[in-house]
C-alpha cells in the first residue's frame, strides 16, 4: 500500500457507499466494537486524548482513531496509547487494500485514502479486541467515512466554526448540520455531549438531538483561574487538577471530556487521571524552552491561541513563525495574530502541494494585513532568524518540519 504523509485529504469524496462496501468485504469488523464518536471544528483531538487517557485508567482497552498525523502515519491508529506497529499496519492496510480493489470492481469507484485507513483501523481495533474506540471524525460528520458505525455509546460535538466551507457549507448552521450527522438513533446511552456553541450551531445540535430522542448535555466551561506555566488548573469535584495539555482553551476541551466521561460512567479517579496525563502533541506544546508549537489554523483556533499568549506572556515581545495551506483564510488569521509586540517570520510546509510559499505569504501579509515580516523557505531557517520567545503556528503539517531532536513523537 503506497501512501504519503499528506495524501489522506488530497482527494475528498464524502459518502458512505464505498466504506460500507469495503467493510462488508472485510466481514464488518466495526460491528464488533463500541464507539465514542467525536465531531466538531476545533478541539476534537485534545478532547479525544483526555477521553482516551481516562478510559485507559478506568481499565478499558481503548482504541483511538484520529487525523491528521504529525510525523508518522502510525499515529492515526492507537490502542491504549500506543501507535500501531509497522507489521500490524502493513497487515491491515493490505487487507483494506484488497477490499478497496473489490469496491473498485463492484462500484467502479476508487476509495479514498481516508476510507482505506478507516477500514484498516476497524480491522486493527477488532483484532485487538478493544472495549471501546474513541473515533474522531475526519471531515464533517454525516457523510464522513467514520459515520458508517452502527454501535455508538456516545456522540460528542466539539466547537463548531467555519472551516472546509467548500465541502460542508458556507454558514455555521450548514456546517453544524453536517457535523450533527453523527447524531443518530444508534446512541446506546441516549446522550449527546456538546460545548458552549454559537447560537445558530446550538440550535442545530438541539434539533438533531431531540429528533433522535436523546438527552443533550452541554458542558459547563469553568472560568480561568490559577495556572502553572502554560498549564491550567481544572477544579473537578472539589479537586484541583493540573491539565497536562497546555493552553487556556484546554479548559473547554476538558469540560467536554469530563461531561462525556461522566455520561459513560467513568470513575472520578480515572477522570482526574485522564485530565492530568493526556498526551496530544502540537497543541500549545512547549517544544523547547521559549519555543511553542500550536496547530491552530482557522480563525477560531487562532483566537484560542491568542487567548493563551495573552494569558501566559502578557506584553511580551515574541516571534511568530507562520505557515499555512493556500486554501485557508490567511488574511483573517493574520489580522487576529498581528500585534505591535510580535515579529513575523513566514515559512513553507515542506513536501506539501497545498502549502503556500513563504515569499508569497510574506507579500500577502504586507499587502493585505500591513505586516512587514521576514521569510525563509524552511522552518529550520525561520528558527535561525527568530530571537527570544517563538511561537510556531498556522498548520499542523508544519510539525514534521521541526528539527528531529525537538519532536516529542517517537
mmCIF file of C-alpha atoms in Angstrom:
data_model
loop_
_atom_site.group_PDB
_atom_site.id
_atom_site.type_symbol
_atom_site.label_atom_id
_atom_site.label_comp_id
_atom_site.label_asym_id
_atom_site.label_seq_id
_atom_site.Cartn_x
_atom_site.Cartn_y
_atom_site.Cartn_z
ATOM 1 C CA UNK A 1 0.000 0.000 0.000
ATOM 2 C CA UNK A 2 1.526 3.328 -1.025
ATOM 3 C CA UNK A 3 0.748 6.489 0.878
ATOM 4 C CA UNK A 4 2.312 9.802 1.769
ATOM 5 C CA UNK A 5 2.116 11.791 4.980
ATOM 6 C CA UNK A 6 -0.125 14.469 3.473
ATOM 7 C CA UNK A 7 -2.081 12.354 0.995
ATOM 8 C CA UNK A 8 -5.175 11.497 3.014
ATOM 9 C CA UNK A 9 -7.108 14.676 2.345
ATOM 10 C CA UNK A 10 -5.827 15.448 -1.145
ATOM 11 C CA UNK A 11 -8.916 13.790 -2.624
ATOM 12 C CA UNK A 12 -12.099 14.342 -0.633
ATOM 13 C CA UNK A 13 -15.199 12.481 -1.732
ATOM 14 C CA UNK A 14 -17.768 12.335 1.013
ATOM 15 C CA UNK A 15 -20.229 9.461 1.101
ATOM 16 C CA UNK A 16 -20.696 6.104 2.806
ATOM 17 C CA UNK A 17 -21.198 3.720 -0.114
ATOM 18 C CA UNK A 18 -17.524 2.918 -0.614
ATOM 19 C CA UNK A 19 -16.609 2.435 3.049
ATOM 20 C CA UNK A 20 -19.730 0.325 3.594
ATOM 21 C CA UNK A 21 -18.805 -1.951 0.699
ATOM 22 C CA UNK A 22 -15.227 -2.221 1.980
ATOM 23 C CA UNK A 23 -16.312 -3.170 5.484
ATOM 24 C CA UNK A 24 -18.807 -5.699 4.120
ATOM 25 C CA UNK A 25 -15.936 -7.294 2.187
ATOM 26 C CA UNK A 26 -13.934 -7.436 5.435
ATOM 27 C CA UNK A 27 -16.755 -9.008 7.451
ATOM 28 C CA UNK A 28 -17.881 -5.821 9.219
ATOM 29 C CA UNK A 29 -15.221 -5.611 11.965
ATOM 30 C CA UNK A 30 -16.843 -2.366 13.130
ATOM 31 C CA UNK A 31 -19.856 -4.351 14.375
ATOM 32 C CA UNK A 32 -17.622 -5.985 16.993
ATOM 33 C CA UNK A 33 -16.794 -2.603 18.535
ATOM 34 C CA UNK A 34 -18.279 0.180 20.655
ATOM 35 C CA UNK A 35 -17.509 3.824 19.951
ATOM 36 C CA UNK A 36 -17.376 7.328 21.329
ATOM 37 C CA UNK A 37 -17.871 9.398 18.170
ATOM 38 C CA UNK A 38 -16.355 12.904 18.231
ATOM 39 C CA UNK A 39 -17.077 15.672 15.696
ATOM 40 C CA UNK A 40 -16.546 19.441 15.593
ATOM 41 C CA UNK A 41 -14.313 22.081 14.051
ATOM 42 C CA UNK A 42 -11.823 22.686 16.876
ATOM 43 C CA UNK A 43 -10.876 20.769 19.999
ATOM 44 C CA UNK A 44 -11.596 17.238 18.743
ATOM 45 C CA UNK A 45 -8.062 15.916 19.117
ATOM 46 C CA UNK A 46 -7.470 17.246 22.630
ATOM 47 C CA UNK A 47 -10.899 16.061 23.779
ATOM 48 C CA UNK A 48 -10.250 12.602 22.327
ATOM 49 C CA UNK A 49 -6.874 12.457 24.103
ATOM 50 C CA UNK A 50 -8.422 13.222 27.504
ATOM 51 C CA UNK A 51 -11.245 10.724 26.991
ATOM 52 C CA UNK A 52 -8.741 8.071 25.877
ATOM 53 C CA UNK A 53 -6.457 8.582 28.904
ATOM 54 C CA UNK A 54 -9.359 8.396 31.365
ATOM 55 C CA UNK A 55 -10.847 5.271 29.788
ATOM 56 C CA UNK A 56 -7.454 3.539 29.895
ATOM 57 C CA UNK A 57 -7.133 4.492 33.572
ATOM 58 C CA UNK A 58 -10.601 3.026 34.097
ATOM 59 C CA UNK A 59 -9.337 -0.366 32.958
ATOM 60 C CA UNK A 60 -10.647 -0.342 29.389
ATOM 61 C CA UNK A 61 -8.769 -1.477 26.291
ATOM 62 C CA UNK A 62 -9.100 1.679 24.236
ATOM 63 C CA UNK A 63 -8.658 2.274 20.525
ATOM 64 C CA UNK A 64 -8.256 5.780 19.164
ATOM 65 C CA UNK A 65 -8.540 6.878 15.530
ATOM 66 C CA UNK A 66 -7.504 10.452 14.724
ATOM 67 C CA UNK A 67 -6.209 12.604 11.885
ATOM 68 C CA UNK A 68 -4.076 14.121 10.553
ATOM 69 C CA UNK A 69 -0.837 12.531 11.673
ATOM 70 C CA UNK A 70 2.046 14.812 12.566
ATOM 71 C CA UNK A 71 5.193 12.780 11.890
ATOM 72 C CA UNK A 72 4.296 9.120 11.315
ATOM 73 C CA UNK A 73 1.158 7.731 9.728
ATOM 74 C CA UNK A 74 1.060 5.136 12.522
ATOM 75 C CA UNK A 75 -0.135 7.879 14.888
ATOM 76 C CA UNK A 76 -3.618 7.656 13.411
ATOM 77 C CA UNK A 77 -4.351 4.216 14.869
ATOM 78 C CA UNK A 78 -3.590 3.696 18.565
ATOM 79 C CA UNK A 79 -4.507 1.123 21.195
ATOM 80 C CA UNK A 80 -4.034 2.016 24.862
ATOM 81 C CA UNK A 81 -1.909 4.981 23.879
ATOM 82 C CA UNK A 82 0.484 3.018 21.652
ATOM 83 C CA UNK A 83 0.519 3.656 17.920
ATOM 84 C CA UNK A 84 0.138 0.658 15.632
ATOM 85 C CA UNK A 85 3.468 -1.000 14.770
ATOM 86 C CA UNK A 86 4.668 -1.285 11.191
ATOM 87 C CA UNK A 87 3.982 -5.023 10.841
ATOM 88 C CA UNK A 88 0.391 -4.749 12.050
ATOM 89 C CA UNK A 89 -0.107 -1.647 9.922
ATOM 90 C CA UNK A 90 1.113 -3.434 6.795
ATOM 91 C CA UNK A 91 -1.225 -6.344 7.538
ATOM 92 C CA UNK A 92 -4.410 -4.305 7.975
ATOM 93 C CA UNK A 93 -3.562 -1.963 5.097
ATOM 94 C CA UNK A 94 -3.033 -4.953 2.823
ATOM 95 C CA UNK A 95 -6.449 -6.334 3.744
ATOM 96 C CA UNK A 96 -8.061 -2.896 3.393
ATOM 97 C CA UNK A 97 -6.352 -2.522 0.020
ATOM 98 C CA UNK A 98 -7.858 -5.816 -1.122
ATOM 99 C CA UNK A 99 -11.265 -4.559 -0.018
ATOM 100 C CA UNK A 100 -10.661 -1.350 -1.982
ATOM 101 C CA UNK A 101 -9.884 -3.431 -5.092
ATOM 102 C CA UNK A 102 -13.179 -5.269 -4.606
ATOM 103 C CA UNK A 103 -15.096 -1.999 -4.296
ATOM 104 C CA UNK A 104 -13.400 -0.625 -7.385
ATOM 105 C CA UNK A 105 -14.621 -3.613 -9.368
ATOM 106 C CA UNK A 106 -18.085 -3.632 -7.796
ATOM 107 C CA UNK A 107 -18.906 0.100 -7.781
ATOM 108 C CA UNK A 108 -16.492 1.433 -10.372
ATOM 109 C CA UNK A 109 -15.223 3.963 -7.832
ATOM 110 C CA UNK A 110 -11.828 4.433 -6.218
ATOM 111 C CA UNK A 111 -11.979 4.505 -2.391
ATOM 112 C CA UNK A 112 -10.153 7.452 -0.853
ATOM 113 C CA UNK A 113 -7.057 7.040 1.297
ATOM 114 C CA UNK A 114 -9.087 8.070 4.344
ATOM 115 C CA UNK A 115 -11.638 5.349 3.630
ATOM 116 C CA UNK A 116 -8.899 2.755 3.264
ATOM 117 C CA UNK A 117 -7.371 3.830 6.555
ATOM 118 C CA UNK A 118 -10.729 3.865 8.311
ATOM 119 C CA UNK A 119 -11.309 0.262 7.234
ATOM 120 C CA UNK A 120 -7.779 -0.673 8.326
ATOM 121 C CA UNK A 121 -8.359 0.954 11.727
ATOM 122 C CA UNK A 122 -11.565 -1.020 12.248
ATOM 123 C CA UNK A 123 -9.690 -4.243 11.486
ATOM 124 C CA UNK A 124 -6.921 -3.399 13.954
ATOM 125 C CA UNK A 125 -9.302 -2.433 16.751
ATOM 126 C CA UNK A 126 -11.290 -5.628 16.250
ATOM 127 C CA UNK A 127 -8.081 -7.707 16.157
ATOM 128 C CA UNK A 128 -7.013 -6.081 19.438
ATOM 129 C CA UNK A 129 -10.460 -6.716 20.958
ATOM 130 C CA UNK A 130 -10.834 -3.110 22.072
ATOM 131 C CA UNK A 131 -13.532 -2.490 24.672
ATOM 132 C CA UNK A 132 -14.233 0.940 23.219
ATOM 133 C CA UNK A 133 -12.898 3.144 20.419
ATOM 134 C CA UNK A 134 -12.564 6.918 20.555
ATOM 135 C CA UNK A 135 -13.385 7.785 16.961
ATOM 136 C CA UNK A 136 -12.586 11.240 15.602
ATOM 137 C CA UNK A 137 -14.488 12.388 12.521
ATOM 138 C CA UNK A 138 -12.239 13.156 9.578
ATOM 139 C CA UNK A 139 -14.302 15.840 7.811
ATOM 140 C CA UNK A 140 -17.837 16.942 8.611
ATOM 141 C CA UNK A 141 -19.864 14.107 10.085
ATOM 142 C CA UNK A 142 -22.901 12.842 8.199
ATOM 143 C CA UNK A 143 -21.019 11.587 5.135
ATOM 144 C CA UNK A 144 -17.609 11.096 6.738
ATOM 145 C CA UNK A 145 -16.296 7.529 6.488
ATOM 146 C CA UNK A 146 -16.340 7.154 10.284
ATOM 147 C CA UNK A 147 -20.115 7.575 10.287
ATOM 148 C CA UNK A 148 -20.557 4.057 8.963
ATOM 149 C CA UNK A 149 -20.521 2.723 12.538
ATOM 150 C CA UNK A 150 -23.637 1.037 13.891
ATOM 151 C CA UNK A 151 -22.835 0.939 17.641
ATOM 152 C CA UNK A 152 -22.241 4.316 19.235
ATOM 153 C CA UNK A 153 -22.130 4.726 23.007
ATOM 154 C CA UNK A 154 -21.981 8.498 22.903
ATOM 155 C CA UNK A 155 -21.849 11.357 20.380
ATOM 156 C CA UNK A 156 -19.667 14.373 21.189
ATOM 157 C CA UNK A 157 -19.905 17.650 19.263
ATOM 158 C CA UNK A 158 -16.969 19.977 19.954
ATOM 159 C CA UNK A 159 -16.833 23.659 18.991
ATOM 160 C CA UNK A 160 -18.365 24.369 15.569
ATOM 161 C CA UNK A 161 -16.890 27.156 13.439
ATOM 162 C CA UNK A 162 -16.490 27.996 9.763
ATOM 163 C CA UNK A 163 -13.988 25.681 8.080
ATOM 164 C CA UNK A 164 -13.930 23.440 4.999
ATOM 165 C CA UNK A 165 -16.776 25.561 3.610
ATOM 166 C CA UNK A 166 -16.313 24.158 0.096
ATOM 167 C CA UNK A 167 -17.426 20.755 1.371
ATOM 168 C CA UNK A 168 -19.653 21.463 4.381
ATOM 169 C CA UNK A 169 -21.464 24.702 3.545
ATOM 170 C CA UNK A 170 -20.868 28.417 3.929
ATOM 171 C CA UNK A 171 -22.814 29.085 7.133
ATOM 172 C CA UNK A 172 -22.470 27.912 10.726
ATOM 173 C CA UNK A 173 -25.896 26.266 10.516
ATOM 174 C CA UNK A 174 -24.960 24.259 7.398
ATOM 175 C CA UNK A 175 -21.657 23.142 8.910
ATOM 176 C CA UNK A 176 -23.431 22.222 12.154
ATOM 177 C CA UNK A 177 -25.922 20.110 10.190
ATOM 178 C CA UNK A 178 -23.088 18.209 8.522
ATOM 179 C CA UNK A 179 -21.340 17.562 11.835
ATOM 180 C CA UNK A 180 -24.550 16.612 13.642
ATOM 181 C CA UNK A 181 -24.997 13.787 11.152
ATOM 182 C CA UNK A 182 -23.234 11.600 13.723
ATOM 183 C CA UNK A 183 -26.290 12.022 15.982
ATOM 184 C CA UNK A 184 -28.421 9.030 15.065
ATOM 185 C CA UNK A 185 -30.768 6.517 16.701
ATOM 186 C CA UNK A 186 -27.812 4.232 17.449
ATOM 187 C CA UNK A 187 -26.519 6.092 20.562
ATOM 188 C CA UNK A 188 -26.900 3.467 23.274
ATOM 189 C CA UNK A 189 -26.507 5.831 26.258
ATOM 190 C CA UNK A 190 -29.109 8.133 24.720
ATOM 191 C CA UNK A 191 -26.820 11.112 25.325
ATOM 192 C CA UNK A 192 -25.142 13.770 23.209
ATOM 193 C CA UNK A 193 -22.422 15.991 24.706
ATOM 194 C CA UNK A 194 -21.593 19.426 23.353
ATOM 195 C CA UNK A 195 -19.926 22.670 24.396
ATOM 196 C CA UNK A 196 -20.813 26.379 24.512
ATOM 197 C CA UNK A 197 -21.716 26.728 20.837
ATOM 198 C CA UNK A 198 -22.646 29.770 18.808
ATOM 199 C CA UNK A 199 -26.454 30.180 18.981
ATOM 200 C CA UNK A 200 -27.043 29.072 15.389
ATOM 201 C CA UNK A 201 -24.879 25.974 15.947
ATOM 202 C CA UNK A 202 -26.506 25.101 19.271
ATOM 203 C CA UNK A 203 -29.945 25.311 17.686
ATOM 204 C CA UNK A 204 -28.951 22.677 15.132
ATOM 205 C CA UNK A 205 -27.379 20.427 17.785
ATOM 206 C CA UNK A 206 -30.577 20.639 19.865
ATOM 207 C CA UNK A 207 -32.752 19.893 16.846
ATOM 208 C CA UNK A 208 -30.820 16.762 15.885
ATOM 209 C CA UNK A 209 -30.625 15.545 19.485
ATOM 210 C CA UNK A 210 -34.360 15.994 20.088
ATOM 211 C CA UNK A 211 -35.296 14.429 16.744
ATOM 212 C CA UNK A 212 -33.490 11.224 17.692
ATOM 213 C CA UNK A 213 -34.898 11.235 21.219
ATOM 214 C CA UNK A 214 -31.615 11.727 23.071
ATOM 215 C CA UNK A 215 -30.585 13.887 26.020
ATOM 216 C CA UNK A 216 -28.355 16.880 25.288
ATOM 217 C CA UNK A 217 -25.622 17.582 27.830
ATOM 218 C CA UNK A 218 -23.945 20.972 27.437
ATOM 219 C CA UNK A 219 -20.604 21.079 29.203
ATOM 220 C CA UNK A 220 -20.127 23.834 31.767
ATOM 221 C CA UNK A 221 -16.945 25.711 30.909
ATOM 222 C CA UNK A 222 -15.076 26.842 34.031
ATOM 223 C CA UNK A 223 -13.580 30.308 34.351
ATOM 224 C CA UNK A 224 -9.827 30.518 34.022
ATOM 225 C CA UNK A 225 -8.271 30.702 37.473
ATOM 226 C CA UNK A 226 -4.817 29.519 38.505
ATOM 227 C CA UNK A 227 -2.215 28.212 36.076
ATOM 228 C CA UNK A 228 1.278 26.736 36.209
ATOM 229 C CA UNK A 229 3.477 27.856 33.336
ATOM 230 C CA UNK A 230 1.277 27.150 30.313
ATOM 231 C CA UNK A 231 -0.925 24.585 32.108
ATOM 232 C CA UNK A 232 -4.321 25.382 33.618
ATOM 233 C CA UNK A 233 -5.833 24.044 36.822
ATOM 234 C CA UNK A 234 -9.281 22.485 36.429
ATOM 235 C CA UNK A 235 -11.483 22.098 39.518
ATOM 236 C CA UNK A 236 -13.279 18.742 39.434
ATOM 237 C CA UNK A 237 -15.390 17.532 42.355
ATOM 238 C CA UNK A 238 -13.542 19.987 44.576
ATOM 239 C CA UNK A 239 -10.125 18.680 43.485
ATOM 240 C CA UNK A 240 -7.562 20.930 41.790
ATOM 241 C CA UNK A 241 -6.404 19.068 38.690
ATOM 242 C CA UNK A 242 -3.457 20.294 36.577
ATOM 243 C CA UNK A 243 -4.224 19.766 32.898
ATOM 244 C CA UNK A 244 -1.411 18.033 31.045
ATOM 245 C CA UNK A 245 -2.255 19.828 27.795
ATOM 246 C CA UNK A 246 -1.108 23.433 27.517
ATOM 247 C CA UNK A 247 -3.290 26.442 26.755
ATOM 248 C CA UNK A 248 -6.192 28.191 28.430
ATOM 249 C CA UNK A 249 -8.524 26.842 25.750
ATOM 250 C CA UNK A 250 -7.968 23.342 27.143
ATOM 251 C CA UNK A 251 -10.389 24.227 29.949
ATOM 252 C CA UNK A 252 -13.217 23.987 27.429
ATOM 253 C CA UNK A 253 -11.938 20.725 25.974
ATOM 254 C CA UNK A 254 -11.525 19.320 29.488
ATOM 255 C CA UNK A 255 -15.105 20.275 30.385
ATOM 256 C CA UNK A 256 -16.407 18.467 27.285
ATOM 257 C CA UNK A 257 -14.260 15.418 28.055
ATOM 258 C CA UNK A 258 -15.482 15.333 31.672
ATOM 259 C CA UNK A 259 -19.132 15.511 30.563
ATOM 260 C CA UNK A 260 -18.534 12.692 28.091
ATOM 261 C CA UNK A 261 -16.742 10.518 30.635
ATOM 262 C CA UNK A 262 -19.450 11.056 33.250
ATOM 263 C CA UNK A 263 -22.063 10.048 30.675
ATOM 264 C CA UNK A 264 -20.066 6.838 30.137
ATOM 265 C CA UNK A 265 -19.975 6.124 33.870
ATOM 266 C CA UNK A 266 -16.211 6.518 34.269
ATOM 267 C CA UNK A 267 -14.940 6.878 37.834
ATOM 268 C CA UNK A 268 -13.918 10.220 39.336
ATOM 269 C CA UNK A 269 -10.383 8.938 39.914
ATOM 270 C CA UNK A 270 -9.979 7.879 36.283
ATOM 271 C CA UNK A 271 -11.387 11.184 35.011
ATOM 272 C CA UNK A 272 -8.816 13.110 37.056
ATOM 273 C CA UNK A 273 -6.061 10.801 35.765
ATOM 274 C CA UNK A 274 -7.153 11.443 32.181
ATOM 275 C CA UNK A 275 -7.024 15.220 32.601
ATOM 276 C CA UNK A 276 -3.615 15.050 34.252
ATOM 277 C CA UNK A 277 -1.991 12.592 31.831
ATOM 278 C CA UNK A 278 -3.486 13.053 28.355
ATOM 279 C CA UNK A 279 -0.947 13.389 25.558
ATOM 280 C CA UNK A 280 -1.689 15.374 22.429
ATOM 281 C CA UNK A 281 1.163 16.937 20.513
ATOM 282 C CA UNK A 282 1.252 20.207 18.557
ATOM 283 C CA UNK A 283 -1.440 21.985 20.574
ATOM 284 C CA UNK A 284 0.278 24.741 22.541
ATOM 285 C CA UNK A 285 3.149 22.329 23.111
ATOM 286 C CA UNK A 286 6.422 23.619 24.537
ATOM 287 C CA UNK A 287 8.941 22.144 22.112
ATOM 288 C CA UNK A 288 11.917 23.528 23.995
ATOM 289 C CA UNK A 289 12.469 26.411 26.374
ATOM 290 C CA UNK A 290 10.967 29.519 24.770
ATOM 291 C CA UNK A 291 9.609 27.727 21.664
ATOM 292 C CA UNK A 292 5.926 26.756 21.497
ATOM 293 C CA UNK A 293 4.110 24.973 18.682
ATOM 294 C CA UNK A 294 0.371 25.380 18.158
ATOM 295 C CA UNK A 295 -1.547 23.823 15.290
ATOM 296 C CA UNK A 296 -4.363 26.409 15.219
ATOM 297 C CA UNK A 297 -5.076 27.069 11.543
ATOM 298 C CA UNK A 298 -8.523 28.673 11.299
ATOM 299 C CA UNK A 299 -9.809 31.918 12.862
ATOM 300 C CA UNK A 300 -11.375 30.247 15.901
ATOM 301 C CA UNK A 301 -8.258 28.169 16.541
ATOM 302 C CA UNK A 302 -6.033 31.225 16.266
ATOM 303 C CA UNK A 303 -8.281 33.222 18.594
ATOM 304 C CA UNK A 304 -7.781 30.413 21.108
ATOM 305 C CA UNK A 305 -4.028 30.634 20.569
ATOM 306 C CA UNK A 306 -4.191 34.381 21.116
ATOM 307 C CA UNK A 307 -6.030 33.931 24.395
ATOM 308 C CA UNK A 308 -3.230 31.661 25.620
ATOM 309 C CA UNK A 309 -0.490 34.049 24.509
ATOM 310 C CA UNK A 310 -2.209 36.988 26.210
ATOM 311 C CA UNK A 311 -2.610 34.974 29.427
ATOM 312 C CA UNK A 312 0.849 33.480 29.776
ATOM 313 C CA UNK A 313 3.025 36.059 28.019
ATOM 314 C CA UNK A 314 1.354 39.401 28.798
ATOM 315 C CA UNK A 315 3.030 42.296 26.971
ATOM 316 C CA UNK A 316 5.953 40.082 25.891
ATOM 317 C CA UNK A 317 7.765 40.572 22.622
ATOM 318 C CA UNK A 318 7.738 37.407 20.535
ATOM 319 C CA UNK A 319 8.359 35.917 17.126
ATOM 320 C CA UNK A 320 5.501 34.345 15.202
ATOM 321 C CA UNK A 321 6.697 31.727 12.707
ATOM 322 C CA UNK A 322 3.740 31.145 10.422
ATOM 323 C CA UNK A 323 2.979 28.786 7.538
ATOM 324 C CA UNK A 324 -0.320 27.645 6.072
ATOM 325 C CA UNK A 325 -2.136 25.855 3.322
ATOM 326 C CA UNK A 326 -3.046 28.014 0.319
ATOM 327 C CA UNK A 327 -6.776 27.310 0.695
ATOM 328 C CA UNK A 328 -7.015 28.790 4.213
ATOM 329 C CA UNK A 329 -8.424 32.177 5.259
ATOM 330 C CA UNK A 330 -4.958 33.680 5.650
ATOM 331 C CA UNK A 331 -5.955 37.326 5.990
ATOM 332 C CA UNK A 332 -8.432 36.693 8.803
ATOM 333 C CA UNK A 333 -5.909 34.604 10.716
ATOM 334 C CA UNK A 334 -3.086 37.129 10.353
ATOM 335 C CA UNK A 335 -5.367 40.008 11.351
ATOM 336 C CA UNK A 336 -6.074 38.125 14.586
ATOM 337 C CA UNK A 337 -2.398 37.403 15.220
ATOM 338 C CA UNK A 338 -0.859 40.765 14.409
ATOM 339 C CA UNK A 339 0.300 42.827 17.348
ATOM 340 C CA UNK A 340 2.899 45.560 17.744
ATOM 341 C CA UNK A 341 4.964 43.307 20.022
ATOM 342 C CA UNK A 342 5.004 40.435 17.524
ATOM 343 C CA UNK A 343 7.548 39.988 14.733
ATOM 344 C CA UNK A 344 6.569 37.682 11.875
ATOM 345 C CA UNK A 345 8.674 35.140 10.026
ATOM 346 C CA UNK A 346 6.898 33.269 7.231
ATOM 347 C CA UNK A 347 7.841 29.823 6.024
ATOM 348 C CA UNK A 348 6.500 26.922 3.942
ATOM 349 C CA UNK A 349 5.342 23.447 4.920
ATOM 350 C CA UNK A 350 7.738 21.138 3.098
ATOM 351 C CA UNK A 351 6.708 18.476 0.616
ATOM 352 C CA UNK A 352 3.056 19.504 0.521
ATOM 353 C CA UNK A 353 1.411 20.597 -2.750
ATOM 354 C CA UNK A 354 -1.297 22.508 -0.837
ATOM 355 C CA UNK A 355 1.207 24.680 1.037
ATOM 356 C CA UNK A 356 1.509 28.407 0.377
ATOM 357 C CA UNK A 357 5.009 29.579 -0.471
ATOM 358 C CA UNK A 358 6.895 31.589 2.157
ATOM 359 C CA UNK A 359 7.645 34.542 -0.124
ATOM 360 C CA UNK A 360 4.058 34.740 -1.402
ATOM 361 C CA UNK A 361 2.790 34.546 2.171
ATOM 362 C CA UNK A 362 5.121 37.351 3.221
ATOM 363 C CA UNK A 363 3.909 39.525 0.338
ATOM 364 C CA UNK A 364 0.256 38.817 1.133
ATOM 365 C CA UNK A 365 0.805 39.691 4.792
ATOM 366 C CA UNK A 366 2.239 43.080 3.886
ATOM 367 C CA UNK A 367 -0.271 43.932 1.146
ATOM 368 C CA UNK A 368 -3.459 42.829 2.913
ATOM 369 C CA UNK A 369 -2.625 42.937 6.634
ATOM 370 C CA UNK A 370 0.062 45.591 6.922
ATOM 371 C CA UNK A 371 2.525 43.091 8.396
ATOM 372 C CA UNK A 372 6.158 43.580 7.420
ATOM 373 C CA UNK A 373 7.892 40.307 8.111
ATOM 374 C CA UNK A 374 10.792 38.149 7.047
ATOM 375 C CA UNK A 375 10.595 34.785 5.334
ATOM 376 C CA UNK A 376 12.519 31.553 4.977
ATOM 377 C CA UNK A 377 11.603 28.615 2.742
ATOM 378 C CA UNK A 378 12.330 26.196 5.606
ATOM 379 C CA UNK A 379 11.294 26.009 9.244
ATOM 380 C CA UNK A 380 14.890 25.447 10.334
ATOM 381 C CA UNK A 381 15.847 28.662 8.548
ATOM 382 C CA UNK A 382 12.961 30.518 10.174
ATOM 383 C CA UNK A 383 14.056 29.312 13.611
ATOM 384 C CA UNK A 384 17.544 30.675 12.952
ATOM 385 C CA UNK A 385 16.019 34.110 12.244
ATOM 386 C CA UNK A 386 13.967 34.047 15.457
ATOM 387 C CA UNK A 387 15.387 35.543 18.649
ATOM 388 C CA UNK A 388 13.722 35.043 22.030
ATOM 389 C CA UNK A 389 10.200 33.741 22.654
ATOM 390 C CA UNK A 390 8.958 31.995 19.492
ATOM 391 C CA UNK A 391 5.513 30.707 18.565
ATOM 392 C CA UNK A 392 5.231 28.338 15.589
ATOM 393 C CA UNK A 393 1.701 28.134 14.195
ATOM 394 C CA UNK A 394 -0.589 28.034 11.172
ATOM 395 C CA UNK A 395 -0.597 24.378 10.186
ATOM 396 C CA UNK A 396 -0.392 21.021 11.944
ATOM 397 C CA UNK A 397 1.605 19.771 8.963
ATOM 398 C CA UNK A 398 4.445 22.118 9.948
ATOM 399 C CA UNK A 399 5.163 19.948 12.991
ATOM 400 C CA UNK A 400 7.039 17.344 10.963
ATOM 401 C CA UNK A 401 9.425 20.061 9.744
ATOM 402 C CA UNK A 402 10.732 20.684 13.264
ATOM 403 C CA UNK A 403 14.356 19.659 13.880
ATOM 404 C CA UNK A 404 14.193 15.941 14.623
ATOM 405 C CA UNK A 405 15.695 16.332 18.093
ATOM 406 C CA UNK A 406 12.829 18.664 19.013
ATOM 407 C CA UNK A 407 9.982 16.308 18.050
ATOM 408 C CA UNK A 408 8.473 14.504 21.018
ATOM 409 C CA UNK A 409 6.768 11.778 18.995
ATOM 410 C CA UNK A 410 8.790 8.564 18.803
#
